[in-house]
Structure formats: structure tokens, C-alpha cells
Coordinates of C-alpha atoms and ligand atoms in Angstrom, one line a residue:
M1 CA 96.1 117.1 92.6
H2 CA 98.3 118.2 95.4
Q3 CA 97.0 119.7 98.4
T4 CA 99.2 121.9 101.1
I5 CA 98.6 120.7 104.8
R6 CA 96.7 123.8 105.3
Q7 CA 94.3 123.1 102.7
L8 CA 93.9 119.8 103.8
Y9 CA 92.4 120.5 107.8
Q10 CA 90.0 123.1 106.2
T11 CA 88.1 120.2 104.1
S12 CA 89.4 117.0 106.1
P13 CA 87.6 116.1 109.5
L14 CA 90.3 113.4 109.3
I15 CA 93.6 113.1 110.8
V16 CA 95.6 110.0 110.6
T17 CA 99.0 110.5 112.3
L18 CA 101.8 108.6 112.7
T19 CA 103.6 108.1 115.9
G20 CA 105.6 105.6 118.0
V21 CA 109.1 104.3 118.2
A22 CA 109.9 103.2 114.6
N23 CA 108.4 106.4 112.9
P24 CA 111.6 107.1 110.9
F25 CA 111.2 110.5 111.5
G26 CA 111.0 110.3 115.4
P27 CA 108.1 110.6 117.2
G28 CA 107.0 114.1 117.2
R29 CA 108.5 115.4 114.4
L30 CA 106.6 113.8 111.9
P31 CA 103.1 115.8 113.4
R32 CA 104.9 118.7 114.0
E33 CA 106.7 119.0 110.4
V34 CA 103.5 118.4 109.0
G35 CA 101.8 120.7 110.9
C36 CA 99.4 118.5 113.0
E37 CA 100.3 120.3 116.0
E38 CA 99.6 123.4 114.4
G39 CA 96.3 121.4 113.0
V40 CA 95.2 120.7 116.2
A41 CA 93.6 124.4 116.6
N42 CA 92.1 124.4 113.1
A43 CA 90.5 120.7 112.6
K44 CA 86.9 120.3 112.4
G45 CA 87.3 117.0 114.3
S46 CA 88.9 113.9 113.6
F47 CA 89.4 110.3 113.8
I48 CA 92.8 109.4 114.2
S49 CA 95.2 106.4 113.2
T50 CA 98.4 106.0 114.7
S51 CA 101.2 103.6 113.7
N52 CA 104.3 102.6 115.0
G53 CA 105.4 101.3 111.8
V54 CA 107.3 102.2 109.3
L55 CA 107.1 101.7 105.5
E56 CA 104.2 99.1 105.4
D57 CA 102.1 101.5 107.8
F58 CA 102.1 104.2 105.0
V59 CA 100.8 101.7 103.0
A60 CA 98.5 100.6 104.8
G61 CA 97.2 104.0 105.3
F62 CA 96.8 104.5 101.7
N63 CA 95.1 101.2 101.6
H64 CA 92.7 102.4 104.4
G65 CA 92.4 105.6 102.8
E66 CA 90.4 104.0 100.4
D67 CA 87.8 103.2 103.0
F68 CA 88.0 106.0 104.8
R69 CA 87.2 108.2 101.6
K70 CA 84.1 106.1 101.1
L71 CA 82.5 107.8 104.1
G72 CA 83.8 111.0 102.7
L73 CA 87.0 111.5 104.8
H74 CA 90.5 111.9 103.8
P75 CA 93.2 110.7 105.3
L76 CA 96.4 113.0 106.0
I77 CA 99.3 111.1 105.2
P78 CA 102.5 112.6 105.0
I79 CA 103.9 112.4 101.8
D80 CA 107.2 113.4 100.0
Y81 CA 109.1 112.7 103.3
K82 CA 112.4 110.4 103.4
I83 CA 111.5 106.8 104.4
Y84 CA 114.6 105.4 105.4
S85 CA 114.1 101.3 104.9
D86 CA 116.8 98.6 104.8
K87 CA 119.2 101.3 104.3
R88 CA 117.8 102.7 101.1
E89 CA 116.2 106.1 100.9
R90 CA 112.6 106.2 99.4
R91 CA 110.4 108.7 98.7
L92 CA 107.0 108.0 99.0
T93 CA 104.4 109.8 96.8
G94 CA 100.6 109.3 96.7
P95 CA 97.0 109.9 95.0
F96 CA 96.4 112.3 97.6
F97 CA 98.1 114.8 97.8
E98 CA 101.9 116.1 98.5
V99 CA 103.0 117.7 101.5
K100 CA 104.8 120.9 100.1
E101 CA 105.2 123.4 102.9
T102 CA 106.4 122.9 106.4
P103 CA 104.9 125.0 108.9
T104 CA 107.0 126.8 111.0
S105 CA 105.0 128.1 113.5
G106 CA 103.1 125.0 114.8
V107 CA 103.5 125.5 118.5
L108 CA 103.4 122.2 120.8
T109 CA 100.6 122.5 123.1
K110 CA 101.8 122.1 126.6
I111 CA 99.8 119.4 127.8
F112 CA 102.0 118.5 130.9
T113 CA 102.2 121.9 132.1
G114 CA 101.0 122.4 135.6
L115 CA 100.8 118.5 135.8
K116 CA 103.7 117.5 137.6
N117 CA 102.7 118.7 141.1
S118 CA 99.8 117.0 141.2
M119 CA 101.0 113.9 140.0
K120 CA 102.0 112.4 143.3
K121 CA 98.8 110.9 144.5
L122 CA 95.4 109.7 143.8
Q123 CA 94.3 112.8 145.4
V124 CA 94.2 114.2 142.0
F125 CA 90.7 112.7 142.3
G126 CA 87.9 115.0 143.6
R127 CA 90.3 118.2 143.5
E128 CA 89.1 120.8 141.7
K129 CA 91.8 122.0 139.2
S130 CA 93.1 125.5 139.2
G131 CA 92.0 127.2 136.1
L132 CA 88.7 125.8 135.3
R133 CA 86.3 128.3 133.0
K134 CA 83.7 129.3 134.6
K135 CA 81.2 127.1 132.9
K136 CA 83.2 124.0 133.4
R137 CA 83.7 125.0 137.7
K138 CA 79.7 125.2 137.2
R139 CA 79.3 122.0 136.1
H140 CA 81.3 120.5 138.7
V141 CA 79.8 122.3 141.5
N142 CA 76.5 121.1 140.5
E143 CA 77.3 117.5 140.1
K144 CA 79.7 117.9 142.8
S145 CA 78.5 115.2 145.1
T146 CA 78.0 112.5 142.6
V147 CA 81.3 112.8 141.1
G148 CA 83.0 113.3 144.7
F149 CA 81.0 109.7 145.3
S150 CA 82.6 108.0 142.7
Y151 CA 86.1 109.4 142.8
V152 CA 86.1 107.8 146.3
K153 CA 84.8 104.4 144.9
L154 CA 87.2 104.3 142.1
E155 CA 89.8 105.3 144.2
N156 CA 88.9 102.1 146.7
A157 CA 88.6 99.7 143.8
L158 CA 92.0 100.9 142.4
R159 CA 93.6 99.7 145.7
N160 CA 91.6 96.8 145.6
M161 CA 94.2 96.6 142.2
N162 CA 96.7 97.4 144.5
I163 CA 97.6 100.4 142.9
S164 CA 98.0 103.5 145.1
S165 CA 99.0 106.1 142.5
L166 CA 98.6 107.1 138.8
F167 CA 101.5 106.6 136.3
P168 CA 102.2 109.6 134.3
V169 CA 100.2 108.4 131.2
Q170 CA 97.2 108.0 133.5
L171 CA 97.7 111.4 135.0
A172 CA 98.2 113.2 131.5
V173 CA 94.8 111.2 130.1
W174 CA 92.8 111.9 133.0
Q175 CA 94.0 115.6 133.2
E176 CA 93.0 115.9 129.2
T177 CA 89.4 114.3 129.7
L178 CA 88.7 115.0 133.0
G179 CA 90.5 118.6 133.4
P180 CA 90.3 121.5 132.4
G181 CA 89.4 121.9 128.8
A182 CA 87.5 118.5 129.2
F183 CA 88.3 116.0 126.5
E184 CA 87.4 119.2 123.6
R185 CA 89.5 116.7 120.9
D186 CA 89.9 113.5 120.6
I187 CA 93.0 112.1 121.8
C188 CA 95.8 109.8 120.8
V189 CA 97.6 107.9 123.4
N190 CA 101.6 107.3 122.7
S191 CA 103.7 106.2 125.6
P192 CA 106.3 103.3 126.4
T193 CA 105.2 99.9 126.7
G194 CA 104.0 98.6 130.1
S195 CA 103.6 102.3 131.1
G196 CA 99.5 101.6 131.8
K197 CA 97.7 102.9 129.1
T198 CA 95.0 100.7 129.9
L199 CA 94.2 102.1 132.5
A200 CA 94.7 105.7 131.5
Y201 CA 91.6 105.5 129.3
A202 CA 89.5 102.8 131.0
L203 CA 89.2 105.1 134.3
P204 CA 88.1 108.3 132.7
I205 CA 85.8 106.4 130.5
V206 CA 84.3 104.9 133.8
Q207 CA 84.5 108.1 135.6
M208 CA 83.1 109.8 132.8
L209 CA 80.0 107.1 132.6
S210 CA 79.4 106.9 136.5
T211 CA 76.8 109.5 136.5
R212 CA 74.7 107.8 133.6
K213 CA 70.9 107.1 134.5
V214 CA 70.2 104.4 131.8
K215 CA 72.2 101.8 131.1
R216 CA 73.2 101.8 127.3
L217 CA 76.2 100.7 125.5
Q218 CA 78.3 104.0 125.6
A219 CA 81.9 102.9 125.3
L220 CA 83.4 100.3 122.6
V221 CA 87.1 99.3 122.8
V222 CA 88.3 97.2 120.4
L223 CA 91.4 95.1 120.4
P224 CA 93.0 93.1 117.9
T225 CA 93.1 90.0 119.5
R226 CA 90.9 87.7 122.1
D227 CA 93.7 87.1 124.8
L228 CA 94.5 91.0 124.7
A229 CA 90.7 91.8 124.4
L230 CA 89.9 89.6 127.6
Q231 CA 93.2 91.4 129.4
V232 CA 91.6 94.7 129.1
K233 CA 88.3 93.7 129.9
E234 CA 89.5 92.5 133.3
V235 CA 90.9 96.1 133.7
F236 CA 87.5 97.6 133.6
A237 CA 85.7 94.9 135.2
A238 CA 87.8 95.4 138.4
I239 CA 87.1 99.1 138.0
A240 CA 83.5 99.8 136.6
P241 CA 81.1 97.8 139.1
A242 CA 82.3 99.7 141.9
V243 CA 80.5 102.9 140.0
G244 CA 77.3 100.6 138.8
L245 CA 78.8 100.1 135.1
F246 CA 78.4 96.6 133.6
V247 CA 81.3 95.6 130.9
G248 CA 80.6 93.1 128.8
S249 CA 82.9 91.1 126.1
A250 CA 82.7 90.4 122.7
V251 CA 85.5 88.2 121.6
G252 CA 84.8 85.1 119.4
Q253 CA 85.8 81.5 120.6
T254 CA 82.9 81.4 122.7
S255 CA 79.2 80.7 121.6
I256 CA 77.7 83.3 120.6
A257 CA 74.5 82.4 122.2
D258 CA 76.1 83.0 125.4
E259 CA 77.6 86.2 124.1
I260 CA 74.2 87.6 123.6
S261 CA 72.6 86.7 126.4
E262 CA 75.4 88.4 128.6
L263 CA 75.2 91.6 126.2
I264 CA 71.1 92.2 125.8
K265 CA 68.5 92.3 128.2
K266 CA 65.6 91.1 127.4
P267 CA 62.3 92.1 129.1
K268 CA 60.6 90.3 131.8
L269 CA 57.6 88.6 130.3
E270 CA 54.5 87.9 132.2
A271 CA 53.1 84.1 131.9
G272 CA 49.9 83.9 130.7
V273 CA 50.4 86.8 128.6
C274 CA 50.3 86.9 124.5
Y275 CA 53.1 88.9 122.9
D276 CA 53.5 90.2 119.6
P277 CA 57.3 88.9 118.8
E278 CA 58.2 92.4 117.0
D279 CA 57.4 94.3 120.0
I280 CA 59.4 92.0 122.0
G281 CA 62.4 92.8 119.7
M282 CA 61.4 96.6 120.4
E283 CA 62.1 96.2 123.9
L284 CA 65.7 94.7 123.8
E285 CA 68.4 96.8 125.7
S286 CA 71.9 96.5 126.1
A287 CA 72.6 94.9 129.6
V288 CA 76.2 96.3 129.4
D289 CA 77.6 100.1 129.1
I290 CA 81.0 99.1 128.0
L291 CA 81.8 96.3 125.3
V292 CA 85.6 95.1 124.9
A293 CA 85.8 93.5 121.6
T294 CA 87.8 92.1 118.8
P295 CA 86.4 93.1 115.3
G296 CA 85.6 90.1 113.9
R297 CA 82.9 89.4 116.6
L298 CA 81.9 92.6 116.7
M299 CA 80.7 92.4 113.2
D300 CA 79.0 89.7 113.9
H301 CA 76.9 91.6 116.7
I302 CA 76.4 94.6 114.3
N303 CA 75.0 92.3 111.3
S304 CA 72.9 89.9 113.2
T305 CA 72.3 90.3 116.9
K306 CA 68.8 91.8 117.7
G307 CA 69.2 94.8 119.8
F308 CA 72.7 95.2 119.3
T309 CA 73.2 99.2 118.4
L310 CA 76.1 101.3 118.7
E311 CA 73.6 104.6 118.4
H312 CA 74.4 105.6 122.4
L313 CA 78.2 105.4 121.9
C314 CA 80.2 108.0 123.4
Y315 CA 83.9 106.8 123.3
L316 CA 85.6 104.5 121.0
V317 CA 88.8 103.2 122.1
V318 CA 90.9 102.1 119.4
D319 CA 94.0 100.3 121.1
E320 CA 96.9 99.0 119.4
T321 CA 95.8 100.9 116.5
D322 CA 98.5 100.4 113.7
R323 CA 97.6 96.9 114.0
L324 CA 94.3 97.0 113.7
L325 CA 94.1 99.8 111.2
R326 CA 96.4 97.3 109.1
E327 CA 93.8 94.4 108.5
A328 CA 90.3 95.7 107.5
Y329 CA 88.4 93.2 109.2
Q330 CA 85.4 93.8 107.3
S331 CA 86.1 97.4 106.8
W332 CA 84.7 97.4 110.9
L333 CA 85.8 100.8 111.4
P334 CA 84.0 102.5 108.9
T335 CA 80.6 100.8 109.9
V336 CA 81.2 101.6 113.6
L337 CA 81.5 105.2 112.8
Q338 CA 78.4 104.8 110.5
M339 CA 76.2 103.2 113.3
A340 CA 77.5 105.2 116.1
R341 CA 76.1 108.5 114.1
S342 CA 73.4 106.8 112.3
N343 CA 70.7 108.8 114.8
E344 CA 71.4 111.6 113.4
G345 CA 70.9 111.3 110.0
D346 CA 74.3 112.6 108.5
P347 CA 76.7 110.4 109.4
F348 CA 79.3 113.2 109.9
S349 CA 76.7 116.0 111.1
L350 CA 78.5 116.1 114.8
L351 CA 81.6 116.6 112.9
R352 CA 80.3 119.5 111.5
T353 CA 77.6 120.9 113.8
G354 CA 79.5 119.9 116.9
A355 CA 75.9 119.2 118.5
H356 CA 75.9 116.5 121.2
S357 CA 78.9 115.4 122.0
V358 CA 81.9 116.9 119.7
V359 CA 84.3 115.1 118.0
G360 CA 87.2 117.2 118.6
S361 CA 90.2 117.5 117.2
L362 CA 93.0 115.4 117.2
K363 CA 95.4 115.7 120.1
T364 CA 98.3 114.1 120.5
L365 CA 99.8 113.0 124.3
R366 CA 103.5 112.3 123.2
K367 CA 105.9 112.5 126.2
C368 CA 108.6 110.2 127.0
L369 CA 106.9 109.3 130.7
G370 CA 109.4 107.7 132.2
Y371 CA 112.2 105.2 131.8
L372 CA 112.0 101.2 130.7
K373 CA 114.7 99.9 132.3
I374 CA 115.7 97.0 130.2
E375 CA 119.3 96.0 130.0
E376 CA 119.7 94.8 126.7
R377 CA 122.4 91.9 126.2
T378 CA 123.6 89.9 122.9
R379 CA 125.1 86.5 122.6
F380 CA 126.8 85.0 119.3
C381 CA 126.7 81.8 118.4
E382 CA 126.4 79.6 115.3
A383 CA 122.8 78.6 114.0
K384 CA 123.6 74.9 115.2
L385 CA 124.7 76.0 118.6
K386 CA 121.8 78.2 119.2
P387 CA 119.9 75.4 121.2
L388 CA 122.7 75.0 123.3
Y389 CA 123.0 78.5 124.2
L390 CA 119.7 78.8 125.2
V391 CA 119.3 75.9 127.1
A392 CA 122.8 77.1 128.9
L393 CA 121.0 80.6 129.2
L394 CA 117.8 79.5 130.8
Q395 CA 119.8 77.4 133.6
N396 CA 121.7 80.4 134.2
L397 CA 118.5 82.3 134.8
E398 CA 117.5 79.9 137.0
G399 CA 113.5 79.4 136.7
E400 CA 112.9 83.1 136.4
K401 CA 109.9 83.7 134.0
C402 CA 110.8 84.3 130.4
I403 CA 109.5 84.6 127.2
V404 CA 111.7 83.0 124.2
F405 CA 110.8 84.4 121.0
T406 CA 111.3 83.0 117.8
S407 CA 110.4 84.0 114.1
S408 CA 107.8 81.4 113.3
V409 CA 105.0 79.6 114.7
E410 CA 106.6 76.0 113.0
S411 CA 109.7 77.1 114.8
T412 CA 108.0 77.9 117.8
H413 CA 107.1 74.3 118.5
R414 CA 110.3 72.5 117.1
L415 CA 112.1 74.6 120.1
T416 CA 109.7 73.8 122.8
T417 CA 109.7 70.3 121.7
L418 CA 113.3 70.2 121.4
L419 CA 114.0 72.2 125.0
N420 CA 111.5 69.7 127.0
A421 CA 113.5 66.7 125.7
F422 CA 116.8 67.9 127.3
G423 CA 116.2 66.1 130.8
G424 CA 118.5 68.7 132.8
L425 CA 116.0 71.8 132.8
K426 CA 114.1 71.9 135.8
I427 CA 112.1 74.4 134.5
K428 CA 108.2 74.1 132.9
I429 CA 108.3 75.2 129.2
K430 CA 105.6 75.6 127.6
E431 CA 104.4 77.0 123.5
Y432 CA 102.3 79.8 122.7
S433 CA 101.9 80.4 119.0
G434 CA 99.2 81.0 116.6
L435 CA 98.9 77.5 115.2
Q436 CA 97.4 76.4 118.9
R437 CA 93.7 76.5 119.2
Q438 CA 92.6 79.3 121.4
S439 CA 91.2 77.6 124.1
M440 CA 94.9 76.0 124.7
R441 CA 96.5 79.2 124.0
S442 CA 94.4 80.7 126.8
K443 CA 95.0 77.9 129.2
T444 CA 98.7 78.0 128.8
L445 CA 98.6 82.3 129.2
R446 CA 96.8 81.7 132.3
A447 CA 99.3 79.0 133.4
F448 CA 102.2 81.5 133.0
R449 CA 100.7 83.9 134.5
E450 CA 99.9 81.8 137.8
G451 CA 103.6 80.9 137.7
E452 CA 103.4 77.1 137.1
I453 CA 105.2 77.8 133.9
Q454 CA 108.4 79.3 133.9
V455 CA 109.4 79.2 130.3
L456 CA 106.8 80.4 127.3
V457 CA 108.2 79.7 124.1
A458 CA 106.1 82.1 121.8
S459 CA 105.7 83.7 118.1
D460 CA 105.2 86.8 117.9
A461 CA 101.2 86.3 118.7
M462 CA 102.7 87.2 122.3
T463 CA 104.4 90.3 122.1
R464 CA 101.8 92.7 121.4
G465 CA 100.2 94.2 124.7
M466 CA 100.2 91.3 126.8
D467 CA 100.5 91.7 130.1
V468 CA 102.1 88.9 132.3
E469 CA 103.4 90.2 135.9
G470 CA 106.8 89.2 136.4
V471 CA 108.6 88.5 133.3
R472 CA 111.9 89.2 134.1
N473 CA 113.1 88.2 130.7
V474 CA 112.5 88.3 127.2
I475 CA 115.1 86.4 124.8
N476 CA 114.8 86.5 121.1
Y477 CA 116.2 83.6 119.9
D478 CA 115.5 84.5 116.2
L479 CA 116.2 88.2 115.1
P480 CA 113.0 90.2 115.3
P481 CA 112.0 91.1 111.2
Y482 CA 111.3 94.3 112.0
I483 CA 112.3 97.4 114.5
K484 CA 108.6 97.3 115.9
T485 CA 108.6 93.5 116.5
Y486 CA 111.9 94.0 118.8
V487 CA 110.1 96.8 120.7
H488 CA 106.9 94.6 121.2
R489 CA 108.9 91.7 122.2
A490 CA 111.3 93.6 124.3
G491 CA 108.4 95.3 125.9
R492 CA 106.9 92.0 127.5
T493 CA 109.0 92.9 130.5
A494 CA 110.2 95.6 132.3
R495 CA 106.9 96.7 132.8
A496 CA 104.8 99.0 135.3
G497 CA 108.4 100.4 136.1
R498 CA 109.9 97.1 137.1
S499 CA 113.1 96.0 135.2
G500 CA 113.7 93.5 132.7
R501 CA 116.3 92.2 130.4
C502 CA 116.2 91.5 126.8
F503 CA 118.9 88.7 125.3
T504 CA 119.3 88.4 121.9
L505 CA 120.8 85.4 119.9
L506 CA 122.8 86.6 117.0
Q507 CA 124.5 84.9 114.3
R508 CA 127.6 86.7 112.9
H509 CA 125.8 88.0 109.9
E510 CA 123.0 89.4 111.9
V511 CA 125.2 91.8 113.6
H512 CA 124.8 94.6 111.4
K513 CA 120.9 94.4 111.3
L514 CA 120.3 94.3 115.3
S515 CA 123.0 97.2 115.5
D516 CA 121.0 99.1 112.7
T517 CA 117.6 98.4 114.9
V518 CA 119.1 99.7 117.8
Q519 CA 120.8 102.5 116.3
F520 CA 117.5 103.3 114.8
I521 CA 115.5 103.2 117.9
C522 CA 118.0 105.4 119.9
T523 CA 118.1 107.9 117.5
C524 CA 114.8 108.1 115.9
K525 CA 112.6 107.4 118.8
F526 CA 112.3 110.8 120.8
D527 CA 113.1 114.1 120.3
D528 CA 115.5 116.4 121.5
R529 CA 112.8 117.7 124.2
D530 CA 112.7 114.1 125.6
S531 CA 115.8 113.3 127.9
V532 CA 115.9 109.8 128.0
S533 CA 118.9 107.2 128.1
S534 CA 119.4 104.4 125.2
S535 CA 118.5 101.8 127.5
S536 CA 115.1 103.5 128.0
R537 CA 114.3 104.2 124.2
H538 CA 112.2 101.6 123.7
A539 CA 108.7 100.7 123.3
L540 CA 106.0 103.6 122.1
N541 CA 103.0 102.3 121.1
C542 CA 99.6 103.8 120.6
R543 CA 96.0 104.0 121.5
V544 CA 93.6 106.1 119.9
F545 CA 90.4 107.8 122.3
N546 CA 88.1 109.1 120.4
R547 CA 84.7 110.5 121.6
F548 CA 81.7 111.1 119.3
Ligands
ATP1 N1 99.3 103.3 138.3 C1 99.6 102.0 138.5 N2 100.2 101.4 139.8 C2 100.9 100.3 139.5 N3 100.7 99.3 138.3 C3 100.0 99.9 137.4 C4 99.4 100.9 137.3 N4 98.7 101.3 136.3 C5 98.9 99.7 135.5 N5 99.6 99.2 136.1 C6 100.0 98.0 135.9 O1 101.0 97.8 134.6 C7 101.4 96.9 133.7 C8 101.2 97.3 132.3 O2 99.8 98.3 132.0 P1 99.4 98.1 130.9 O3 99.5 96.6 130.3 O4 98.5 98.5 130.4 O5 100.4 99.1 129.9 P2 100.4 99.2 128.3 O6 101.1 100.2 128.6 O7 99.3 99.3 127.7 O8 101.6 98.4 127.9 P3 101.7 97.7 126.3 O9 102.1 98.9 125.3 O10 102.9 96.7 126.5 O11 99.9 97.6 125.7 C9 100.1 96.2 134.0 O12 100.4 94.8 134.8 C10 99.2 97.1 135.2 O13 98.5 96.3 136.5

């Protein structure tokens, strides 16, 4: 049975959107065409998944749809749209519904209206925004002293991180969550690589929790890999202690016992008193307010750690959403949603009644928030000469920090061995790939960050989200297989407003593939409202920020 979008909004609290660079319709176009923008006003609540991908993400969406449907939710997956893939035009149809109508009255919510003037400085903290509704204003006045105090503390913490002003995406999310309309909806943050999305969600979470009275696990951030999770934990750890919050991680590879002792506070027992073990179990409390986790270890704690609970969860961030939701990881998401709401009896009573803190409907923050200064260069060479070209290129780059991407873990290993065998290169080269033990990877990454290593030869384990300061160059030794891989690889340079270069070594027969990719990125990524140059048209990826 086919449902129209409108019917779906009336029945479904779940919205799955597809946004991002590789969205074949261009960011923004899809949601608008299927009426998401219009839908935000009507939807009763949402959990959102975003995706950078093309076809496989649609398919993944369907698979996950099964999980979601078990929970009584229905993903909104647009069907009956032309999907361009491998130059072929395909049409997806699916079991749920078909998009028949294209609402034309969908009006873009102007989330950035009025922001421009307040974008410059951190003084945005503590400044009361004009246009606050009466009720909100009252709340601010009541909390003025505490809130103002935490603004100052946060500001100092940011200054210690050498951050003196907020990036546009950070201001936009801050405005969405703490400004007028304060977090009435779940939001999806969609902005270029290296534009500061991590702090964009970390800052408001820390601010919102800064007035908490009791230490409980109230914010959960989920990321697909350990290194990424630790990177994000560092960001939280730099600002949360300033307002008295505790941050923990559950990322695997370390002993679970150590993790438990970090996450769960044991009651202090008096010597000589005999306690009932069951009573002790009851008194276990969370030792952290914010947890950064990978799905596997998160599930371990959910299943077997005494005292670990998500029942007080207020904020859920699903980072690198498209990747996380493509891999089921023991259905972690439905489990988290269920646990988070288990104290309400009906897991979706919050969605329906709006009690407690409402799961708002979806809002997509989508805008080109600045330019990525990436210079793109291609070099043609025969396959057998590629290593020589690479050596020459590395010599030319004179020890600048550089990541060389290959197509597989095996070729990463081979190429590193080969490069190290060249005596002439006076630079330190190491490999980073999924083939290595985690401890080895982390050690290499640390050395790369600290500048002890100048060139990292990496498989695509390195592409996503990794933030290493000072990476000036990215080299595609092998052509990336997908558009989004290209985007994420290139996004390891030109971060935080800096400039960078992306080189691609090409064989003649690969030329059309690259030009298709680049053309695709240039034509599809931004809609007409975003005036950007083609070189800036890189890397959009997504974070989902969900409030229970
Ligand atoms: N306001 C700021 N001022 C200066 N530097 C900042 C600011 N916010 C973030 N940064 C720096 O920008 C870099 C990129 O930030 P972050 O890793 O959050 O980007 P991202 O958008 O999540 O990237 P990706 O899409 O690749 O995951 C980091 O090194 C971070 O320290």
C-alpha cells in the first residue's frame, strides 16, 4: 500500500532524511521535495538518520527500517526518485510507501535569520537574545546567575583550547538549542568536514547540563570507531570539567573492568558492617554525566554492567550517522531508545504525550557554512610508475604533514614497506590500517599528531572524522571507490578554516571516473541558495542530535 508523505507524517514519529554531499539530489533538495521542511511543523517527534551516501544508504535505510518498524516506527525513505549511480538511472521502489506528491508549499525555516550579527564573538554567551518568548525569558532571568556563571567558565575553557570565536555551525547549533525556541526539535547538523561539528554539539550539551544537581548519565554520544570516540571525548573533557561535569568513555580495547570503575560509582562501605549484596547493587550510581561510546562496548555495558542505566538520558548524539546506521551493531539504536524511555512504561509515551522533555520534530541545519580551501590536483601515471611518482611528490612536499590513501589494508602495508625501502626520503612514514592492532594504530596516530611522523599511509579507516592538526596534503594513491570516500578523504585537510591540497594519482582509464566524481560533487552538493566556489564544494557530513 502506498502512502503519501502527508499521510506518513500523521502516523510516524520517525523521519529518516538523506542529506549530504553525495545525496544525488543535492543537499536540501531531497528533504524539500519530499516535504521534510514542511513536515517539521507537523511531525510529532522524530529520530533522524542522515546519510551522505548514495544507493547503499538507501538500501541500508531499508534494512534498518526493519529494526525501526519493530519499535513501531516507520522510516521515511523517499522512493520513486531517480537515483543516479554508475551513470545508470535507477528507480527505487520499496515496501513501505511511494512518494507520489511533491509538496510545493514547503517553506524553508530560516534558522540563520538574525544570527549573522551575533556570529562574531564569544560574547554571544550570556547575551540575552531578542525575541525570546515571555516564558523563556522568565526562565533565563530565574537562572541568570547560574547560567551566566557557566557561560564564563565555558568561555575560559574554550580560551584554554585556543578558541576565541565560534564557527558558524557552532553558533547555529547553539542558537537552535539555547536560543529562542530552545531545542524544541531534534536537529540534524550537516556541514562540511572540519567545520567544527564536534564542538557544535558538545558545547550546548555541556551548557545545558551545567545546572544539573545530581550526577547521572544524561548525555550519550555514539561514534563508529574507538579513535573517533576518544577524539570526541577529548573535546568534552576540555570543557565539561569547567562546569563540574564528568565525562567517560566506553570504547573497547581496554579492560572492561577499568571502564566499569570509571563509569560506575560504588557506595562507600563502612568497615565492619555486614551489607546485603543486593542493597549494594541498588546503590550503584553513574560516575559520569556524559558518555562517549562505540556501539559494541556500549552494548556490553547495557547487557552486563551493574548500575549502568540510560533511564536518565536527555541527549543522544549519533555521530557519523550514515555509517553508524548502516551497520546494525547488535541493534544498538533501538536498544538505546528503549532503555532511555523504559521508565515511562510505554517506550514512546514521550513522543506521544510530550511529557518530560519532548522529542521534538526534525529540523535540519543545512547550509554552506563557509568555504573549504582545498586545492585539487591530479597526476597521470602508469600503474607501475605510481610508487615513483609518489616518492617524487613526497620529496616535493618537503616533509609537510601528509596522508596517503590506498584502496586496501594490504596495499597500505605494501606501499609503506616500499616507501620505507627508498633510502632517499628523509621523512618518517608509517602505516595506519584496519589490519593493525588497535594499540598500534593509536600509537601511530599519536606520533602523527605530535609531528614525529610526517607521512601516514592509510586505508579508509582514517577517512572519517579524524582530526589531525597541520595535515597540509591528502594524496589519493588509489582512486577512491565512492564519491563520499573522496569527500571524507579530502576532508582530512583544510580543517578549521585552514587551506590544504588534495592530490590524486590517476591512470588514464580512471580519468572519467574522477571527473564524474568531481562533477557530481560540484553539481549536486549545494542547492542554488548556497553560493560557493567549486573548490569549496566538499565534504558535508552529518551528526544527529536527539533530545529525549
Ligand atoms: N571555534 C573554533 N575555533 C578554532 N578552531 C576550532 C573551532 N571549533 C573547532 N575547531 C577545530 O577545528 C577542527 C575540526 O573540528 P571537528 O573535528 O569538530 O570538525 P568536524 O566538522 O567534526 O569534521 P569531520 O566532518 O571531518 O568530522 C578541530 O581541530 C577543532 O579543534
